Amino acid sequence: MGSILDGKLVARALRADVRRRVDARREPHGTPGLAAVLVGDDPASRVYVNNKEKACAEVGIRSVGRRLPTETTTEALLDVVGELNEAADVHGILVQLPLPAHVDAEAVVQKIVPSKDVDGLTMVNQGRLLAGSPGLRPCTPLGIMHLLAETGAVLAGLEAVVLGRSQLVGKPVAMLLLEQHATVTLCHSRTRDLASTVRGADIVVAAVGRPELVRGEWIKDGAIVIDVGINRTAEGKLIGDVHFDEAARRASWITPVPGGVGPMTVAMLLANTVSAAEMAS
Ligand code: NAD
């Protein structure tokens, strides 16, 4: 039976470290600030933003919530982001996705000045990641790398298989794994034989959004399994992209859902905000 990689526990230690960094800055430089832009009344987005703001408060980061009505235009949103780009007391900006369908989400995200892009989604920060130069990295992939570090595994030379090639998770985590000298295979919906590819993996990162797609018999004995997926069952239960009970029998380490990658994402957002503030002064 594999050991549980407890994201809640690791995130707690990370948040304590962020709190120390925030405290150390306050006197000379002021309190770091994070602006969360939320458009419309999508309940899930509202919960995510509320959680992020609560997490900010716990570590002493000031949050500047911007709640805007669903009918907000792209132009109006670009103006809001423009103002936040200029605000000296705002060090990080996050635009909660998805935005309403009539909004040009890409234009809004790309408007964020790269030095405040705490989600690491601007072209500049994506390019920096690809180039291996310093920059703000997307939070979920950073959280995944942090969890992998907790296992003590040396990633150099290991076979890492990433399922999902999204801009937010799959692609950037593949780059970060490569940076640590893993041999990376990036799979997606057109990959022919997912099961046999995963069978060769020392590290599996599943970021697909398909409940329990990855079965126990796909997992190599001793593999580390990171389940990014968040899927809600008909009964309202949250489950991952990996069949946890089956995979846990073979894995050396495995993340639960919930309580694995999720808490790490929020902790990394806080860490990125302090990093952005530190880089600004
Ligand atoms: P996405 O929908 O943008 O991308 C999904 C990817 O999975 C695509 O690249 C697609 O090609 C691939 N895919 C789809 N079906 C597949 C299949 N049958 N076999 C192989 N690949 C397949 O999703 P995303 O934003 O990367 O999120 C993925 C999952 O992770 C979702 O469940 C999401 O809720 C979750 N998520 C969790 C966190 C967290 O903090 N825990 C953060 C971001 C996303």
Short mmCIF file of C-alpha atoms and ligand atoms in Angstrom, two decimals:
data_model
loop_
_atom_site.label_atom_id
_atom_site.label_comp_id
_atom_site.label_asym_id
_atom_site.label_seq_id
_atom_site.Cartn_x
_atom_site.Cartn_y
_atom_site.Cartn_z
CA MET A 1 0.00 0.00 0.00
CA GLY A 2 1.43 3.36 -1.01
CA SER A 3 1.98 6.28 1.31
CA ILE A 4 -0.40 9.18 1.08
CA LEU A 5 1.10 12.42 -0.18
CA ASP A 6 -0.87 14.73 2.05
CA GLY A 7 -1.30 18.05 0.23
CA LYS A 8 -3.05 19.64 3.20
CA LEU A 9 -0.06 18.98 5.44
CA VAL A 10 2.54 20.13 2.92
CA ALA A 11 0.46 23.21 2.06
CA ARG A 12 0.23 24.13 5.74
CA ALA A 13 4.03 24.21 6.04
CA LEU A 14 4.25 26.23 2.85
CA ARG A 15 1.71 28.76 4.09
CA ALA A 16 3.66 29.14 7.34
CA ASP A 17 6.73 29.92 5.25
CA VAL A 18 4.77 32.48 3.20
CA ARG A 19 3.55 34.07 6.42
CA ARG A 20 7.18 34.49 7.59
CA ARG A 21 8.11 36.09 4.26
CA VAL A 22 5.11 38.44 4.45
CA ASP A 23 6.01 39.44 8.02
CA ALA A 24 9.61 40.08 7.04
CA ARG A 25 8.55 42.45 4.25
CA ARG A 26 5.82 44.39 6.02
CA GLU A 27 8.00 46.91 7.83
CA PRO A 28 10.32 47.97 5.06
CA HIS A 29 8.07 47.45 2.03
CA GLY A 30 4.39 47.22 3.08
CA THR A 31 1.90 44.38 2.82
CA PRO A 32 1.84 42.30 -0.37
CA GLY A 33 -1.48 42.58 -2.21
CA LEU A 34 -3.35 40.13 -4.46
CA ALA A 35 -6.21 41.24 -6.71
CA ALA A 36 -8.74 38.59 -7.69
CA VAL A 37 -11.00 39.52 -10.58
CA LEU A 38 -14.29 37.61 -10.63
CA VAL A 39 -16.84 38.18 -13.37
CA GLY A 40 -20.41 36.85 -13.04
CA ASP A 41 -21.97 34.59 -10.45
CA ASP A 42 -20.70 31.12 -11.27
CA PRO A 43 -20.98 29.37 -7.87
CA ALA A 44 -17.81 27.29 -8.26
CA SER A 45 -15.75 30.34 -9.26
CA ARG A 46 -17.17 32.26 -6.33
CA VAL A 47 -16.12 29.48 -3.94
CA TYR A 48 -12.61 29.37 -5.48
CA VAL A 49 -12.14 33.13 -5.15
CA ASN A 50 -13.51 33.19 -1.60
CA ASN A 51 -11.10 30.38 -0.64
CA LYS A 52 -8.17 32.22 -2.17
CA GLU A 53 -9.09 35.42 -0.33
CA LYS A 54 -9.46 33.55 2.95
CA ALA A 55 -6.06 31.93 2.41
CA CYS A 56 -4.56 35.39 1.74
CA ALA A 57 -5.98 36.74 4.99
CA GLU A 58 -4.46 33.82 6.93
CA VAL A 59 -0.93 34.63 5.79
CA GLY A 60 -1.29 38.41 5.98
CA ILE A 61 -1.64 39.12 2.23
CA ARG A 62 -4.11 41.93 1.50
CA SER A 63 -6.75 40.95 -1.05
CA VAL A 64 -8.34 43.40 -3.41
CA GLY A 65 -11.48 41.65 -4.65
CA ARG A 66 -13.00 42.90 -7.88
CA ARG A 67 -16.48 41.43 -8.37
CA LEU A 68 -17.96 42.42 -11.71
CA PRO A 69 -21.37 41.64 -13.23
CA THR A 70 -21.76 38.95 -15.91
CA GLU A 71 -22.47 41.53 -18.60
CA THR A 72 -19.06 43.23 -18.14
CA THR A 73 -17.49 43.79 -21.57
CA THR A 74 -13.99 42.79 -22.66
CA GLU A 75 -13.07 46.49 -22.89
CA ALA A 76 -14.24 47.21 -19.35
CA LEU A 77 -12.28 44.20 -18.06
CA LEU A 78 -9.17 45.28 -19.93
CA ASP A 79 -9.49 48.65 -18.16
CA VAL A 80 -9.80 46.96 -14.75
CA VAL A 81 -6.68 44.86 -15.41
CA GLY A 82 -4.91 47.98 -16.69
CA GLU A 83 -5.66 49.80 -13.42
CA LEU A 84 -4.48 46.86 -11.33
CA ASN A 85 -1.29 46.69 -13.43
CA GLU A 86 -0.58 50.28 -12.36
CA ALA A 87 -1.58 49.94 -8.68
CA ALA A 88 1.56 50.05 -6.53
CA ASP A 89 -0.08 48.11 -3.67
CA VAL A 90 -1.16 45.22 -5.91
CA HIS A 91 1.63 42.68 -6.50
CA GLY A 92 -0.37 39.82 -7.97
CA ILE A 93 -3.39 39.73 -10.27
CA LEU A 94 -5.52 36.70 -10.92
CA VAL A 95 -8.46 36.57 -13.29
CA GLN A 96 -10.74 33.72 -12.24
CA LEU A 97 -11.49 31.49 -15.22
CA PRO A 98 -13.73 30.68 -16.95
CA LEU A 99 -14.90 34.15 -17.96
CA PRO A 100 -18.38 34.54 -19.51
CA ALA A 101 -18.50 33.40 -23.15
CA HIS A 102 -18.81 36.92 -24.60
CA VAL A 103 -15.51 38.01 -23.04
CA ASP A 104 -12.19 37.58 -24.87
CA ALA A 105 -10.53 35.69 -22.02
CA GLU A 106 -7.20 35.40 -23.79
CA ALA A 107 -6.99 39.19 -24.30
CA VAL A 108 -7.81 39.79 -20.63
CA VAL A 109 -5.23 37.32 -19.33
CA GLN A 110 -2.56 38.63 -21.70
CA LYS A 111 -3.21 42.16 -20.47
CA ILE A 112 -1.81 41.26 -17.04
CA VAL A 113 1.69 42.67 -16.67
CA PRO A 114 4.07 39.63 -16.46
CA SER A 115 5.56 40.78 -13.13
CA LYS A 116 2.08 40.47 -11.50
CA ASP A 117 0.99 37.35 -13.40
CA VAL A 118 0.78 35.02 -10.38
CA ASP A 119 -1.01 32.33 -12.40
CA GLY A 120 1.90 32.23 -14.86
CA LEU A 121 -0.41 32.36 -17.86
CA THR A 122 0.91 35.31 -19.87
CA MET A 123 2.91 34.61 -23.02
CA VAL A 124 5.99 36.12 -21.40
CA ASN A 125 5.87 33.81 -18.39
CA GLN A 126 5.02 30.78 -20.52
CA GLY A 127 7.95 31.65 -22.78
CA ARG A 128 10.26 32.02 -19.78
CA LEU A 129 9.21 28.59 -18.56
CA LEU A 130 9.97 27.08 -21.96
CA ALA A 131 13.29 28.92 -22.10
CA GLY A 132 14.20 27.81 -18.57
CA SER A 133 14.63 31.40 -17.40
CA PRO A 134 13.25 32.75 -14.10
CA GLY A 135 9.62 33.86 -14.04
CA LEU A 136 6.29 33.25 -12.32
CA ARG A 137 5.19 29.64 -12.91
CA PRO A 138 1.58 28.36 -12.92
CA CYS A 139 0.44 27.40 -9.41
CA THR A 140 -0.84 23.85 -9.89
CA PRO A 141 2.32 22.62 -11.68
CA LEU A 142 4.47 24.31 -9.00
CA GLY A 143 2.42 22.58 -6.31
CA ILE A 144 2.88 19.22 -8.05
CA MET A 145 6.66 19.70 -8.15
CA HIS A 146 6.63 20.59 -4.48
CA LEU A 147 4.74 17.39 -3.66
CA LEU A 148 7.21 15.34 -5.70
CA ALA A 149 10.06 16.93 -3.77
CA GLU A 150 8.38 15.84 -0.53
CA THR A 151 8.75 12.18 -1.54
CA GLY A 152 12.52 12.63 -1.62
CA ALA A 153 12.67 11.06 -5.10
CA VAL A 154 15.48 12.24 -7.36
CA LEU A 155 13.69 12.87 -10.64
CA ALA A 156 16.74 12.79 -12.91
CA GLY A 157 16.40 9.94 -15.38
CA LEU A 158 12.96 8.82 -14.17
CA GLU A 159 10.17 8.17 -16.66
CA ALA A 160 7.40 10.72 -16.09
CA VAL A 161 4.08 10.39 -17.90
CA VAL A 162 1.75 13.40 -17.87
CA LEU A 163 -1.87 12.89 -18.92
CA GLY A 164 -3.43 16.09 -20.28
CA ARG A 165 -1.79 18.87 -22.26
CA SER A 166 -3.62 21.94 -20.99
CA GLN A 167 -1.92 25.32 -20.81
CA LEU A 168 -2.75 25.46 -17.11
CA VAL A 169 -1.46 22.07 -15.95
CA GLY A 170 -0.24 19.45 -18.44
CA LYS A 171 2.18 21.46 -20.58
CA PRO A 172 3.80 23.48 -17.79
CA VAL A 173 4.21 20.48 -15.48
CA ALA A 174 5.88 18.60 -18.34
CA MET A 175 8.36 21.50 -18.67
CA LEU A 176 9.06 21.56 -14.92
CA LEU A 177 9.64 17.79 -14.89
CA LEU A 178 12.01 18.18 -17.83
CA GLU A 179 13.86 20.90 -15.93
CA GLN A 180 14.43 18.29 -13.19
CA HIS A 181 15.87 15.94 -15.86
CA ALA A 182 12.98 13.46 -15.94
CA THR A 183 12.23 11.78 -19.28
CA VAL A 184 8.79 13.16 -20.03
CA THR A 185 5.95 11.75 -22.12
CA LEU A 186 2.99 14.07 -22.60
CA CYS A 187 -0.27 12.21 -23.35
CA HIS A 188 -3.64 13.60 -24.40
CA SER A 189 -7.01 12.63 -25.81
CA ARG A 190 -5.47 11.34 -29.07
CA THR A 191 -2.79 9.21 -27.42
CA ARG A 192 -3.28 5.69 -28.77
CA ASP A 193 -2.48 3.40 -25.89
CA LEU A 194 -2.63 5.32 -22.65
CA ALA A 195 -2.51 2.20 -20.47
CA SER A 196 0.76 0.87 -21.85
CA THR A 197 2.40 4.32 -21.76
CA VAL A 198 1.41 4.77 -18.12
CA ARG A 199 2.69 1.25 -17.31
CA GLY A 200 6.24 2.44 -18.03
CA ALA A 201 6.00 5.46 -15.73
CA ASP A 202 7.92 6.03 -12.51
CA ILE A 203 5.86 9.20 -12.08
CA VAL A 204 2.27 9.61 -13.26
CA VAL A 205 0.62 13.04 -13.31
CA ALA A 206 -3.07 12.78 -14.28
CA ALA A 207 -4.69 16.08 -15.30
CA VAL A 208 -7.52 15.06 -17.57
CA GLY A 209 -10.86 15.65 -15.88
CA ARG A 210 -12.17 12.09 -16.45
CA PRO A 211 -13.27 10.30 -13.26
CA GLU A 212 -11.06 7.31 -12.41
CA LEU A 213 -9.72 7.02 -15.96
CA VAL A 214 -6.41 5.64 -14.67
CA ARG A 215 -6.83 2.11 -13.33
CA GLY A 216 -4.70 0.25 -10.81
CA GLU A 217 -3.36 -2.21 -13.37
CA TRP A 218 -1.86 0.69 -15.35
CA ILE A 219 0.41 1.63 -12.45
CA LYS A 220 3.94 0.28 -12.27
CA ASP A 221 4.90 -1.08 -8.83
CA GLY A 222 6.48 1.71 -6.79
CA ALA A 223 5.38 4.56 -9.07
CA ILE A 224 4.54 8.00 -7.66
CA VAL A 225 0.99 9.00 -8.63
CA ILE A 226 -0.15 12.62 -8.64
CA ASP A 227 -3.88 13.01 -9.28
CA VAL A 228 -4.80 16.53 -10.37
CA GLY A 229 -8.34 15.72 -11.50
CA ILE A 230 -11.37 17.07 -9.69
CA ASN A 231 -14.59 15.36 -10.72
CA ARG A 232 -17.92 15.46 -8.97
CA THR A 233 -19.95 12.23 -8.85
CA ALA A 234 -23.76 12.12 -9.10
CA GLU A 235 -23.79 11.79 -5.30
CA GLY A 236 -21.81 15.03 -4.97
CA LYS A 237 -18.55 13.32 -3.94
CA LEU A 238 -15.23 14.59 -5.32
CA ILE A 239 -13.06 12.01 -7.07
CA GLY A 240 -9.88 12.20 -9.10
CA ASP A 241 -8.72 10.99 -12.51
CA VAL A 242 -7.11 7.96 -10.86
CA HIS A 243 -8.92 5.03 -9.27
CA PHE A 244 -7.44 5.70 -5.84
CA ASP A 245 -7.97 2.35 -4.08
CA GLU A 246 -6.62 0.32 -7.00
CA ALA A 247 -3.66 2.59 -7.69
CA ALA A 248 -2.72 2.91 -4.00
CA ARG A 249 -2.04 -0.85 -3.92
CA ARG A 250 0.82 -0.41 -6.39
CA ALA A 251 2.08 3.14 -5.95
CA SER A 252 4.86 4.11 -3.55
CA TRP A 253 3.21 7.51 -3.06
CA ILE A 254 -0.20 8.76 -4.13
CA THR A 255 -2.14 12.00 -3.69
CA PRO A 256 -5.75 11.80 -2.46
CA VAL A 257 -8.66 13.76 -3.99
CA PRO A 258 -9.57 15.97 -2.27
CA GLY A 259 -6.62 16.94 -0.10
CA GLY A 260 -3.77 16.37 -2.54
CA VAL A 261 -2.98 18.83 -5.31
CA GLY A 262 -5.86 21.24 -4.56
CA PRO A 263 -4.48 22.75 -1.32
CA MET A 264 -1.05 23.04 -2.97
CA THR A 265 -2.46 25.19 -5.78
CA VAL A 266 -3.74 27.79 -3.32
CA ALA A 267 -0.52 27.71 -1.28
CA MET A 268 1.55 28.28 -4.43
CA LEU A 269 -0.66 31.23 -5.37
CA LEU A 270 0.25 32.82 -2.03
CA ALA A 271 3.92 31.98 -2.55
CA ASN A 272 3.84 33.48 -6.06
CA THR A 273 2.24 36.67 -4.71
CA VAL A 274 5.03 37.15 -2.16
CA SER A 275 7.63 36.30 -4.81
CA ALA A 276 6.09 38.95 -7.09
CA ALA A 277 6.22 41.49 -4.24
CA GLU A 278 9.84 40.56 -3.47
CA MET A 279 10.79 40.97 -7.12
CA ALA A 280 9.05 44.36 -7.28
CA SER A 281 11.24 45.91 -4.57
P1 NAD B 1 -8.48 20.68 -19.66
O1 NAD B 1 -9.88 20.24 -19.91
O2 NAD B 1 -8.02 22.02 -20.08
O3 NAD B 1 -7.49 19.62 -20.31
C1 NAD B 1 -7.74 18.25 -20.24
C2 NAD B 1 -6.66 17.52 -21.01
O4 NAD B 1 -6.91 16.14 -20.90
C3 NAD B 1 -6.59 17.86 -22.49
O5 NAD B 1 -5.26 18.13 -22.85
C4 NAD B 1 -7.08 16.58 -23.20
O6 NAD B 1 -6.36 16.30 -24.39
C5 NAD B 1 -6.77 15.52 -22.17
N1 NAD B 1 -7.72 14.42 -22.25
C6 NAD B 1 -9.07 14.46 -22.30
N2 NAD B 1 -9.58 13.22 -22.36
C7 NAD B 1 -8.55 12.38 -22.34
C8 NAD B 1 -8.44 10.97 -22.38
N3 NAD B 1 -9.51 10.18 -22.43
N4 NAD B 1 -7.20 10.44 -22.35
C9 NAD B 1 -6.10 11.23 -22.28
N5 NAD B 1 -6.14 12.57 -22.22
C10 NAD B 1 -7.35 13.12 -22.26
O7 NAD B 1 -8.27 20.44 -18.10
P2 NAD B 1 -7.23 21.07 -17.02
O8 NAD B 1 -7.55 22.48 -16.78
O9 NAD B 1 -5.82 20.67 -17.33
O10 NAD B 1 -7.72 20.23 -15.76
C11 NAD B 1 -7.66 18.83 -15.72
C12 NAD B 1 -8.30 18.33 -14.44
O11 NAD B 1 -7.58 18.86 -13.34
C13 NAD B 1 -9.75 18.79 -14.22
O12 NAD B 1 -10.43 17.78 -13.51
C14 NAD B 1 -9.60 20.02 -13.34
O13 NAD B 1 -10.74 20.25 -12.55
C15 NAD B 1 -8.42 19.62 -12.51
N6 NAD B 1 -7.64 20.74 -11.98
C16 NAD B 1 -7.32 20.69 -10.67
C17 NAD B 1 -6.56 21.68 -10.10
C18 NAD B 1 -6.19 21.59 -8.65
O14 NAD B 1 -5.78 22.55 -8.06
N7 NAD B 1 -6.35 20.40 -8.04
C19 NAD B 1 -6.10 22.75 -10.87
C20 NAD B 1 -6.42 22.77 -12.24
C21 NAD B 1 -7.18 21.74 -12.77
#
